[in-house]
mmCIF file of C-alpha atoms and ligand atoms in Angstrom:
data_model
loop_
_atom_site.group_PDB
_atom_site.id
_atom_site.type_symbol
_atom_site.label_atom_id
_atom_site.label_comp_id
_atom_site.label_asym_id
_atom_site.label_seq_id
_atom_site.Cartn_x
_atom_site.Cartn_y
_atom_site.Cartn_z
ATOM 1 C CA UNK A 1 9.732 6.082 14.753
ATOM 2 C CA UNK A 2 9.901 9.422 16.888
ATOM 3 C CA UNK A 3 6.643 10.367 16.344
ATOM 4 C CA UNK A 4 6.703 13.703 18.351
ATOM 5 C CA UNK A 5 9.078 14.549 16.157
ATOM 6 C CA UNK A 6 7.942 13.933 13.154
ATOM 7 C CA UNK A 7 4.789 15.314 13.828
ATOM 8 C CA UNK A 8 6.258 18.844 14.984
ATOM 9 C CA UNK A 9 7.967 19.008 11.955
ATOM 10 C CA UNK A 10 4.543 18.697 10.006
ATOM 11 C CA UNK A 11 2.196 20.360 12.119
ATOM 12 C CA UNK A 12 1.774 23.506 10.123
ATOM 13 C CA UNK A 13 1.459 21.142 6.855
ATOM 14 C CA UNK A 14 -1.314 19.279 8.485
ATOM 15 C CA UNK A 15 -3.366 21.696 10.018
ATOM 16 C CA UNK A 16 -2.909 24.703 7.589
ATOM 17 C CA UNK A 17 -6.363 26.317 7.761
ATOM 18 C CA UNK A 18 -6.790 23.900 10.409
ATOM 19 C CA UNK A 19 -7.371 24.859 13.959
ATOM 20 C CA UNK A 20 -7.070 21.222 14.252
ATOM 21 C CA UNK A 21 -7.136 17.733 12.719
ATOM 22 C CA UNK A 22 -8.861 14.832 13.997
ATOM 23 C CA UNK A 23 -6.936 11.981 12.025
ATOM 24 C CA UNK A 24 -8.821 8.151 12.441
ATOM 25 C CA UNK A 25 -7.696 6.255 9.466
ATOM 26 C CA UNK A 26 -5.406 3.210 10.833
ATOM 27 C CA UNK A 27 -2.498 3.692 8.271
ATOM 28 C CA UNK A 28 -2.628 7.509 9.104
ATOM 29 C CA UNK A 29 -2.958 6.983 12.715
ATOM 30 C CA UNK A 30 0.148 4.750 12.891
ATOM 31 C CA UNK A 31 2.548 7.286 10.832
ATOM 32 C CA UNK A 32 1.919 9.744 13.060
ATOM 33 C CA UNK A 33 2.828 8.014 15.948
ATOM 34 C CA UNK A 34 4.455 4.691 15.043
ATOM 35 C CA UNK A 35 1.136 3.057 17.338
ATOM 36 C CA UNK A 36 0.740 -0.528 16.506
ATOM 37 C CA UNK A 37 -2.520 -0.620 17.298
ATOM 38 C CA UNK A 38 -4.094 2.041 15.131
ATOM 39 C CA UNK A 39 -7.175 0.462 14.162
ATOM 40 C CA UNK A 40 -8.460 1.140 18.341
ATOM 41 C CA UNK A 41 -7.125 4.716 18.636
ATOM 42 C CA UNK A 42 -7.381 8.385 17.133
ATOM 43 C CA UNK A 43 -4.784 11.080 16.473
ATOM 44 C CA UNK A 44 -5.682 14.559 17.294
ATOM 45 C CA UNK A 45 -3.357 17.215 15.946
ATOM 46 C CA UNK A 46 -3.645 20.991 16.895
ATOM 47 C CA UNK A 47 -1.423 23.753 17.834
ATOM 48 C CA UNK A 48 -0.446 21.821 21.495
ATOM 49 C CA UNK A 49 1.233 18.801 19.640
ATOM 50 C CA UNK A 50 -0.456 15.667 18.757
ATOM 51 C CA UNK A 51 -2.211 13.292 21.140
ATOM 52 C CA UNK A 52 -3.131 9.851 20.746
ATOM 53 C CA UNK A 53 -6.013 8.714 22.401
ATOM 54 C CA UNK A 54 -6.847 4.679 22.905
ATOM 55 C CA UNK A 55 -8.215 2.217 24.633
ATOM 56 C CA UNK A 56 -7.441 0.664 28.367
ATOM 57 C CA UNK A 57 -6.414 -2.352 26.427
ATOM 58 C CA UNK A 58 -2.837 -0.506 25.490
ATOM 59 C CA UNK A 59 -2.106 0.875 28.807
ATOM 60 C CA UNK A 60 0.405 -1.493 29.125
ATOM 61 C CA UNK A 61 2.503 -1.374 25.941
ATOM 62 C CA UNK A 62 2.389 2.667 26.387
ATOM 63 C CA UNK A 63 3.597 3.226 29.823
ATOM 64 C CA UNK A 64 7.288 2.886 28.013
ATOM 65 C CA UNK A 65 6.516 5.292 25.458
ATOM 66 C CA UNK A 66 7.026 9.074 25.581
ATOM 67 C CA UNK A 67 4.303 9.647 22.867
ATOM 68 C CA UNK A 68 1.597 12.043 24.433
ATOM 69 C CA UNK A 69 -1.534 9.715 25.390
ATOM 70 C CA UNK A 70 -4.560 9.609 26.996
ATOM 71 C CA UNK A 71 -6.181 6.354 27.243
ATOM 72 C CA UNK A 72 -10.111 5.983 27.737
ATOM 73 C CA UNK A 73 -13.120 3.468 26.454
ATOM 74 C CA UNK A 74 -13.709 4.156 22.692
ATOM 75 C CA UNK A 75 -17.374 5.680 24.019
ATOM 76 C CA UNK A 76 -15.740 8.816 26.311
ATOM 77 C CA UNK A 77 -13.767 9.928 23.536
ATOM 78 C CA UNK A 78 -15.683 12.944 22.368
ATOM 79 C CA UNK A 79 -15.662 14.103 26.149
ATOM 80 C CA UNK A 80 -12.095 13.651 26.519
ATOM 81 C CA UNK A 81 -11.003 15.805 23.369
ATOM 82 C CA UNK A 82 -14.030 18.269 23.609
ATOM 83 C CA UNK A 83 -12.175 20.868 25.846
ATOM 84 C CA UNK A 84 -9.386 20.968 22.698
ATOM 85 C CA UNK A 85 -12.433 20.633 19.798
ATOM 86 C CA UNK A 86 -12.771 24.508 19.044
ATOM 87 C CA UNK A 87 -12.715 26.075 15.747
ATOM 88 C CA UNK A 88 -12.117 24.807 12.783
ATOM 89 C CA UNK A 89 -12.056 20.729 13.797
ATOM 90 C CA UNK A 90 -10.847 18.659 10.072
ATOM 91 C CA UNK A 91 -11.838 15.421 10.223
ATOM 92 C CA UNK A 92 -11.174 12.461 7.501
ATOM 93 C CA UNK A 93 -13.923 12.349 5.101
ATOM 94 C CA UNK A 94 -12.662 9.110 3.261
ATOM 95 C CA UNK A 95 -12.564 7.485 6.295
ATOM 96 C CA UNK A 96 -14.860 8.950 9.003
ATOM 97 C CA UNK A 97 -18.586 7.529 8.536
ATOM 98 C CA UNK A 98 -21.159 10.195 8.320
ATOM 99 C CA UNK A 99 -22.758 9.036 11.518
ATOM 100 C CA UNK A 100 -20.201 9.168 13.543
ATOM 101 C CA UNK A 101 -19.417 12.578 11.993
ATOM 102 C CA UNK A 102 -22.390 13.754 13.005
ATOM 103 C CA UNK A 103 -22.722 12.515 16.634
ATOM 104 C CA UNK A 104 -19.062 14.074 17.133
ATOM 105 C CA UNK A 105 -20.922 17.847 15.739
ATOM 106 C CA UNK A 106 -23.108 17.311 18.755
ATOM 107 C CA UNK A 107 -20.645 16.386 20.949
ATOM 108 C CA UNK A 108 -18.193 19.467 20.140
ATOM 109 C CA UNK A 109 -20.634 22.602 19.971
ATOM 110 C CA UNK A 110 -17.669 24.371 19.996
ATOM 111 C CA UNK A 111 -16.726 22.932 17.152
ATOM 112 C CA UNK A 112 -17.266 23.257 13.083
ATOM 113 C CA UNK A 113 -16.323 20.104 11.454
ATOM 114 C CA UNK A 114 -14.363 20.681 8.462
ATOM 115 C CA UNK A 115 -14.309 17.889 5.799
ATOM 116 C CA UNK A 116 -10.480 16.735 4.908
ATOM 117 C CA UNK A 117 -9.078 14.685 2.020
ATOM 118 C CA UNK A 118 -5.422 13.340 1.644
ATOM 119 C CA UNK A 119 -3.345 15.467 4.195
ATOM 120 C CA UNK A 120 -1.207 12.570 6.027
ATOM 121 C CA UNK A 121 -1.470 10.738 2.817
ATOM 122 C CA UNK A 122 0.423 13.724 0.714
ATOM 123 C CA UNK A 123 3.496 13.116 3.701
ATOM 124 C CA UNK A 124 3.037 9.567 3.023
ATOM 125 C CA UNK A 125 4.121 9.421 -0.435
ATOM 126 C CA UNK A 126 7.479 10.194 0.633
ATOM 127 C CA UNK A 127 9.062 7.561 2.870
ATOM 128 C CA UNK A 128 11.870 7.781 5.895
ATOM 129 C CA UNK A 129 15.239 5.886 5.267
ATOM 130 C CA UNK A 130 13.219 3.705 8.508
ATOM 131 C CA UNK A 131 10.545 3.063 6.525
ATOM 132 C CA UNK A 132 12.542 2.209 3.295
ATOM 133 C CA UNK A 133 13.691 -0.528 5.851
ATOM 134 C CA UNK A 134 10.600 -1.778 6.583
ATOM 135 C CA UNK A 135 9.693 -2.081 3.290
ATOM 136 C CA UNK A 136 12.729 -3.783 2.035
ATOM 137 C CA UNK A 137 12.022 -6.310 4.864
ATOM 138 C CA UNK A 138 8.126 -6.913 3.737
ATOM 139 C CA UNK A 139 10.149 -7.441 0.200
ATOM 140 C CA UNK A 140 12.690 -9.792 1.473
ATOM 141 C CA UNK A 141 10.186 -11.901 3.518
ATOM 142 C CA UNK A 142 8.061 -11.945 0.036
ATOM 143 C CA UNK A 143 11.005 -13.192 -2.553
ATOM 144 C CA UNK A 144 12.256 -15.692 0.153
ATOM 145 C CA UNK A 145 8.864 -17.790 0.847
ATOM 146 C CA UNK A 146 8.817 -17.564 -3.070
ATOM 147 C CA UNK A 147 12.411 -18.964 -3.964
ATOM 148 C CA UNK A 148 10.979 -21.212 -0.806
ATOM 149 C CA UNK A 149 7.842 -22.491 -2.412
ATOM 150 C CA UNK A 150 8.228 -21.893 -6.298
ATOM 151 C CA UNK A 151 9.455 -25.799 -6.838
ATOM 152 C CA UNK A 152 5.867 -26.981 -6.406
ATOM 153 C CA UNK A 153 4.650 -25.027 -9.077
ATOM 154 C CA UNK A 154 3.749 -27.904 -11.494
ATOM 155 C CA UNK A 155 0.841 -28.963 -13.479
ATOM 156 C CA UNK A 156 -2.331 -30.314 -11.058
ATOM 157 C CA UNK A 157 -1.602 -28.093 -8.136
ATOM 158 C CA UNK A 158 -4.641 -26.075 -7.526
ATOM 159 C CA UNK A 159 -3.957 -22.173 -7.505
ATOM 160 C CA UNK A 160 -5.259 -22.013 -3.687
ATOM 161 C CA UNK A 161 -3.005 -24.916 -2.507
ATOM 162 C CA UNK A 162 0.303 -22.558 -4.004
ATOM 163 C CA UNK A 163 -1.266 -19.515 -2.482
ATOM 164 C CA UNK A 164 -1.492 -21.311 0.238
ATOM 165 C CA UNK A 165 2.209 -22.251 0.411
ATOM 166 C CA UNK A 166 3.685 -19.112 -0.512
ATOM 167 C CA UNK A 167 1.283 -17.508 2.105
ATOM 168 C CA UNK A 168 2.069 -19.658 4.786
ATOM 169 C CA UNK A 169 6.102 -19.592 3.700
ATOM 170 C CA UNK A 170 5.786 -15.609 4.472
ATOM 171 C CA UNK A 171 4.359 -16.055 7.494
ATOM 172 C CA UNK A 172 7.462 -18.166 8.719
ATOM 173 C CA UNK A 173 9.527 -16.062 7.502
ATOM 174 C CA UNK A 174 8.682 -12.862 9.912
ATOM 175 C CA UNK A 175 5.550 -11.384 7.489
ATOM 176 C CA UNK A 176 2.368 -10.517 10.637
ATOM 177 C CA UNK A 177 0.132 -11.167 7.727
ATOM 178 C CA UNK A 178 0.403 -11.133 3.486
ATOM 179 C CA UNK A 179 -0.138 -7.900 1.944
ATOM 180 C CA UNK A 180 -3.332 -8.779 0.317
ATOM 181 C CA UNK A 181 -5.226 -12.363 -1.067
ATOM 182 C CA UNK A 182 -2.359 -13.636 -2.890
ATOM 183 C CA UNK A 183 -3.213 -13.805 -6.937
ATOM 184 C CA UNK A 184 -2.693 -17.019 -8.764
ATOM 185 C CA UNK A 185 -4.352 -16.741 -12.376
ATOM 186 C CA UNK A 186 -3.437 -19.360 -14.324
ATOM 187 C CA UNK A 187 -5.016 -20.971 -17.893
ATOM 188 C CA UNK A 188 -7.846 -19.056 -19.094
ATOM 189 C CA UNK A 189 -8.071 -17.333 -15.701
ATOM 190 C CA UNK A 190 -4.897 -14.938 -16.854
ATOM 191 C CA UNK A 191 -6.904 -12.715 -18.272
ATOM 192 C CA UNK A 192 -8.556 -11.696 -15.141
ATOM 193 C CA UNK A 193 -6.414 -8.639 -13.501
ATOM 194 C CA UNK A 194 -7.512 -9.469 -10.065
ATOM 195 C CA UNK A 195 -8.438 -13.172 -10.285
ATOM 196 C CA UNK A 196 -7.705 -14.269 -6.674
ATOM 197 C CA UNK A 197 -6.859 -18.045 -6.625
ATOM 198 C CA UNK A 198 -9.328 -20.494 -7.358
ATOM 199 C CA UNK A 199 -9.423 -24.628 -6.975
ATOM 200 C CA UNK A 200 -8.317 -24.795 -10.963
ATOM 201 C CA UNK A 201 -5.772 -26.650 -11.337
ATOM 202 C CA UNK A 202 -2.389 -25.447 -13.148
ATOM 203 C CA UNK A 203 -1.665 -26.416 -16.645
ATOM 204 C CA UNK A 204 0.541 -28.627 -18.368
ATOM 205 C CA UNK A 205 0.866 -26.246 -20.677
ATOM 206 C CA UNK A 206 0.539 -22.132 -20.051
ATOM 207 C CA UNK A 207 1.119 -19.118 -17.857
ATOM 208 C CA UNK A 208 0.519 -18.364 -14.548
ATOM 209 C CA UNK A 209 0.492 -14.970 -13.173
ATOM 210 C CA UNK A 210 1.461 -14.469 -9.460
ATOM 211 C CA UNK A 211 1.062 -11.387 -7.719
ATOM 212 C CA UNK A 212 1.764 -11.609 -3.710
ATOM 213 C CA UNK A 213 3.481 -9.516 -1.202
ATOM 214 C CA UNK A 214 3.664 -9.549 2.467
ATOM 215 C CA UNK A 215 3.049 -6.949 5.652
ATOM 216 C CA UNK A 216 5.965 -6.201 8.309
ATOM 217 C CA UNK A 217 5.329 -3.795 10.826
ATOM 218 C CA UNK A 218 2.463 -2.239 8.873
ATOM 219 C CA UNK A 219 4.733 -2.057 5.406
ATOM 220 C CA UNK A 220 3.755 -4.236 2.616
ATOM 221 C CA UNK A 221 5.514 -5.360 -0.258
ATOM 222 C CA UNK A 222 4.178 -6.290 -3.673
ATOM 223 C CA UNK A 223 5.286 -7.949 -6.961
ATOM 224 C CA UNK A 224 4.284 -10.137 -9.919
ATOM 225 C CA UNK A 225 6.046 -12.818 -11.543
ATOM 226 C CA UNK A 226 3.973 -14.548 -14.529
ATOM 227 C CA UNK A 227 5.564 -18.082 -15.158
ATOM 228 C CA UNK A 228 5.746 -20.658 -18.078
ATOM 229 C CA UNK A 229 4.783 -24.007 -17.623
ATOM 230 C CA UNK A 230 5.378 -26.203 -20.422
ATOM 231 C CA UNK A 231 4.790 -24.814 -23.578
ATOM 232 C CA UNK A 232 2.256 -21.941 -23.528
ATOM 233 C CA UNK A 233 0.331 -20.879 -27.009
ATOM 234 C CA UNK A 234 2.469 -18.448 -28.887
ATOM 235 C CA UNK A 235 -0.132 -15.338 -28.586
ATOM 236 C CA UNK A 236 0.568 -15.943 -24.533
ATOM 237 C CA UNK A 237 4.483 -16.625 -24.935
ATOM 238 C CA UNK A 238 4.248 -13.221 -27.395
ATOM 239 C CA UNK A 239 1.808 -11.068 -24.977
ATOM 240 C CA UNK A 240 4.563 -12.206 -22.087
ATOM 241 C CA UNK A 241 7.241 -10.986 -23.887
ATOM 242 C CA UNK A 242 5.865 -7.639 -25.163
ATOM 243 C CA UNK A 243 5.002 -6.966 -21.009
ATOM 244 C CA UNK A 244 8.552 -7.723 -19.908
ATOM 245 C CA UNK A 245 9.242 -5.491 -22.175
ATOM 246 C CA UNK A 246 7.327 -2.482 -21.495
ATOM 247 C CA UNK A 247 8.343 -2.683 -17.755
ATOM 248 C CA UNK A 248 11.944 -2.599 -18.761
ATOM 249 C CA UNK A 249 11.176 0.699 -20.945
ATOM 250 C CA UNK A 250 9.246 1.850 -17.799
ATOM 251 C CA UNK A 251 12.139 0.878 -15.838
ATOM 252 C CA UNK A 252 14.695 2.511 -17.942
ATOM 253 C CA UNK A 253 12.892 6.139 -17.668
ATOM 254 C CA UNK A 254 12.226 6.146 -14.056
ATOM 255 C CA UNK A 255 14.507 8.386 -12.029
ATOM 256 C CA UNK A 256 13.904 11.265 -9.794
ATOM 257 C CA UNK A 257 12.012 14.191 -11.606
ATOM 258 C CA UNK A 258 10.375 12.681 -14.471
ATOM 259 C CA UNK A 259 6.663 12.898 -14.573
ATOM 260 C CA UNK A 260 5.276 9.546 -13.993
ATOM 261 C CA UNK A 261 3.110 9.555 -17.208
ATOM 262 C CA UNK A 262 6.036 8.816 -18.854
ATOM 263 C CA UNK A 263 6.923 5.922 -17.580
ATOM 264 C CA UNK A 264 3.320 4.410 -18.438
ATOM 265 C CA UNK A 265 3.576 6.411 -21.264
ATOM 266 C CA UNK A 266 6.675 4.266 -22.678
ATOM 267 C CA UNK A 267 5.035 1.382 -21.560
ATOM 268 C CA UNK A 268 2.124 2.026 -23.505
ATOM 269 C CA UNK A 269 4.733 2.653 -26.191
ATOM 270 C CA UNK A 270 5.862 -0.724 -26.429
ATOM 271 C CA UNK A 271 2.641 -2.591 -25.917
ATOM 272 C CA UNK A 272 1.325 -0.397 -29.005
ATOM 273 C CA UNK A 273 4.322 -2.081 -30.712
ATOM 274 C CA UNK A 274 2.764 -5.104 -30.337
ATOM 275 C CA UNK A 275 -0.870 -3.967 -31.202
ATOM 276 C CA UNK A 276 -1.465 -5.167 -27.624
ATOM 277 C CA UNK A 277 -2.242 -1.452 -25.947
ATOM 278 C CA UNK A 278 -6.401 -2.396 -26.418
ATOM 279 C CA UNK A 279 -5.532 -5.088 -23.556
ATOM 280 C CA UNK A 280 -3.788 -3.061 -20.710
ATOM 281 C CA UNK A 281 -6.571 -1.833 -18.727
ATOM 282 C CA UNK A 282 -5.045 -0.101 -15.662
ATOM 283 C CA UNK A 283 -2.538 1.822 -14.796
ATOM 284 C CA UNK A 284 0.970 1.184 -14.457
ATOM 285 C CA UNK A 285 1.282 1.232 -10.834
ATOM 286 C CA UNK A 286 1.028 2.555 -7.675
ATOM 287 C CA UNK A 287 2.775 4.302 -4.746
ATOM 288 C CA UNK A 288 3.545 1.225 -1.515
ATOM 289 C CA UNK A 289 4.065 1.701 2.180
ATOM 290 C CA UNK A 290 1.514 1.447 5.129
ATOM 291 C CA UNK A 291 -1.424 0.209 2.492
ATOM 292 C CA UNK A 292 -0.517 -1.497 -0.540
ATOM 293 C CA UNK A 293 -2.204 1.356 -2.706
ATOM 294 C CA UNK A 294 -0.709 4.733 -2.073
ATOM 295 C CA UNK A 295 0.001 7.454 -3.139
ATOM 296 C CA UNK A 296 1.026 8.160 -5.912
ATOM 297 C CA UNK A 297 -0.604 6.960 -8.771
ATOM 298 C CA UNK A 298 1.599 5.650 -11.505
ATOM 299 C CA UNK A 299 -0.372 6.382 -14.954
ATOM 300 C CA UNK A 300 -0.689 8.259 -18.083
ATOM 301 C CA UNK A 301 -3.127 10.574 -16.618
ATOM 302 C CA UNK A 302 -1.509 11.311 -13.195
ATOM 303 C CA UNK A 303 0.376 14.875 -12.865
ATOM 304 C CA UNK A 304 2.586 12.999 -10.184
ATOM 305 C CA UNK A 305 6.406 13.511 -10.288
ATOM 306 C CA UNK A 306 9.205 11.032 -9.030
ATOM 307 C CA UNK A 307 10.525 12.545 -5.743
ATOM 308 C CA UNK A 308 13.304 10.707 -3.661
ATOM 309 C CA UNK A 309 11.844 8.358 -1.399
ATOM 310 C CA UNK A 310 8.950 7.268 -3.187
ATOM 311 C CA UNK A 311 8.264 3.895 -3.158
ATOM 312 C CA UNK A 312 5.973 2.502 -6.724
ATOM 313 C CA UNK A 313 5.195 -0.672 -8.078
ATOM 314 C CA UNK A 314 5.527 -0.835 -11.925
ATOM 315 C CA UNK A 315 3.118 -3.213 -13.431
ATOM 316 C CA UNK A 316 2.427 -3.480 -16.713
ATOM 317 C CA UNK A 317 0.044 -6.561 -17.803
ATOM 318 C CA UNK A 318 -1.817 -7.715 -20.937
ATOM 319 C CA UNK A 319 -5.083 -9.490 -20.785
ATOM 320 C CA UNK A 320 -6.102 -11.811 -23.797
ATOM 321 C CA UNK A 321 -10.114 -12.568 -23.254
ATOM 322 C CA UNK A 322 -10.559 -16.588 -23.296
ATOM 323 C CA UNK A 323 -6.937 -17.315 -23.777
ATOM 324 C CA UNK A 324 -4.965 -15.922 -20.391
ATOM 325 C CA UNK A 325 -2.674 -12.877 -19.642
ATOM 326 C CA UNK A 326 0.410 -12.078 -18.312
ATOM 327 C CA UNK A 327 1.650 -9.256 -16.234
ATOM 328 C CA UNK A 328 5.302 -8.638 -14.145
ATOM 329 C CA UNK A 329 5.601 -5.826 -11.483
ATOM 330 C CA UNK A 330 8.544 -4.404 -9.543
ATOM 331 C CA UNK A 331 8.780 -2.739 -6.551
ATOM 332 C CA UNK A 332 10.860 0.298 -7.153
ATOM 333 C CA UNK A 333 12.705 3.147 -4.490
ATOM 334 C CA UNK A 334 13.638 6.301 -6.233
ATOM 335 C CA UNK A 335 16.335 7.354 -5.016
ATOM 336 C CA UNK A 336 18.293 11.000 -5.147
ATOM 337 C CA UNK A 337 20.225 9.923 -8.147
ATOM 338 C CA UNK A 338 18.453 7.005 -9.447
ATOM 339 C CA UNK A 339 16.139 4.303 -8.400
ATOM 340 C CA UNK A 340 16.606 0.718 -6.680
ATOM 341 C CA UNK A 341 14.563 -2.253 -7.886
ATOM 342 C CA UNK A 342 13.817 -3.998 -4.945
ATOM 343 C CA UNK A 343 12.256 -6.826 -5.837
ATOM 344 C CA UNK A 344 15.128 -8.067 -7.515
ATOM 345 C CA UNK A 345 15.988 -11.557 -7.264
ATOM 346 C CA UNK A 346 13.364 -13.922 -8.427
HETATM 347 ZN ZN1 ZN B 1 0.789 -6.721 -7.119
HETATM 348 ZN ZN1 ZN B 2 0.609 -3.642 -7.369
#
């Protein structure tokens, strides 16, 4: 990514009442300047550019890059920046802990700290044609190691030992790590949203929902499938149905400018159909790029609007206490004159 670039380009966005910005969350860090190690370095933004300050560890892997740098133990940071820290200094109140807050207010009398919320994130939500790429490469890696591994799904595998395939199958494949602890809910345990994998094994006879994705270059993918196995009860075969569904009336409204309470809104539709709505407890998805939840926020009481180069999950699930659940998400680009499902294929 040219970061320089980019980051001219969205200076005066950034800083706005901003004399300047003192940016330290990892995902933020790294879209401004592409820096693969964001988790040991800050970004400081003012009216002189951006600089990204890390640690002697990097020197190496920087010397080829024209990014603006300054390189210096974690501890000697406040002195190194406290010649620029004047005025109004934002800093990242999600992300920066009050302590360290406070010792930077001492370190920059110059300075009055300025709480900020959201401001690399709102740039976020739209993604790069580059970072479309990346994306559709976390999403390859993700549907390959599945097509890979989905032949041992049968009944008496353990949940962990196919996480543990598909996991290890996206590693192979190129993935520096899986998105997030892959989800295999199967049985009973269906009706658990977020039910991680446990050591139960899967049924002759049911569902099991599978939620997984996997990290490239800092982009993640993300996608359910929900799978039969034998013959599951007719409430879960039903509830399975009446999801699949709603995502393909979710589907079928998303393009660029529609509010995105109307997709969840048509979801919701259909699952009322099926007097199922009392079991969908979230939201219908979320936006996907350098964390797996992004901006924006895909529900019914979200003022979002689809813009071109958003990148959202669509998720709908239904959750039947003491009997299992079922849920199916796609990873979706909106494009400038429609949208692109790409986790097609599976
Ligand atoms: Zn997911
Ligand atoms: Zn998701």
């Amino acid at each position: 990514m040219e970061a320089s670039k980019l980051v001219n380009d969205f200076t005066e966005d950034l800083l706005a009442d901003l004399d300047a910005l003192l940016v330290t969350k990892p995902e933020n860090v790294r879209y401004l300047t592409g820096f693969e190690h964001p988790e040991d370095a800050w970004v400081w933004v003012d009216g002189g550019g951006i600089l990204l300050v890390t640690t002697p560890l990097y020197a190496n892997p920087l010397r080829e890059r024209t990014l603006p740098h300054a390189i210096e133990r974690p501890q000697r940071w406040p002195e190194l920046l406290r010649e620029r820290a004047r005025g109004r200094v934002g800093f990242e109140a999600a992300h920066l802990p009050y302590a360290r807050a406070r010792s930077l207010a001492e370190a920059w009398p110059e300075a009055e700290l300025m709480p900020t919320e959201g401001r690399v994130e709102a740039l976020r939500r739209i993604k790069s044609e580059e970072e479309k790429s990346l994306i559709v490469r976390a999403m390859a890696i993700a549907r390959t190691a599945f097509l890979a591994v989905r032949p041992e799904i049968r009944p008496g595998l353990t949940e962990e030992d196919f996480a543990a395939s598909l996991e290890c199958a996206m590693r192979r494949r190129g993935a520096e790590d899986r998105a997030f602890a892959t989800i295999v809910a199967s049985g009973t345990r269906g009706a658990y949203p977020h039910a991680g994998a446990s050591d139960a094994p899967l049924p002759e006879n049911g569902l099991v929902t599978v939620d997984w994705g996997a990290r490239y270059r800092g982009y993640h993918s993300d996608v359910t499938r929900t799978l039969a196995l034998g013959e599951p009860q007719p409430e879960l075969a039903r509830a399975h149905r009446a999801v699949r569904e709603a995502l393909e009336a979710a589907l079928a409204k998303a393009r660029p400018g529609v509010p995105v309470k109307e997709l969840d809104q048509a979801a919701r539709e259909v699952l009322a159909g099926y007097d199922l709505l009392d079991y969908y407890p979230h939201a219908l998805g979320h936006g996907v790029g350098l964390e797996v939840h992004e901006a924006p926020r895909v529900a019914i009481e979200s003022d979002e609007v689809l813009r071109p180069g958003m990148v959202i999950t669509l998720e709908p699930g239904v959750y039947l206490p003491g009997l299992g659940g079922a849920r199916e998400e796609e990873l979706v680009w909106i494009g400038e004159n429609g949208i692109e499902v790409l986790s097609e294929g599976m």
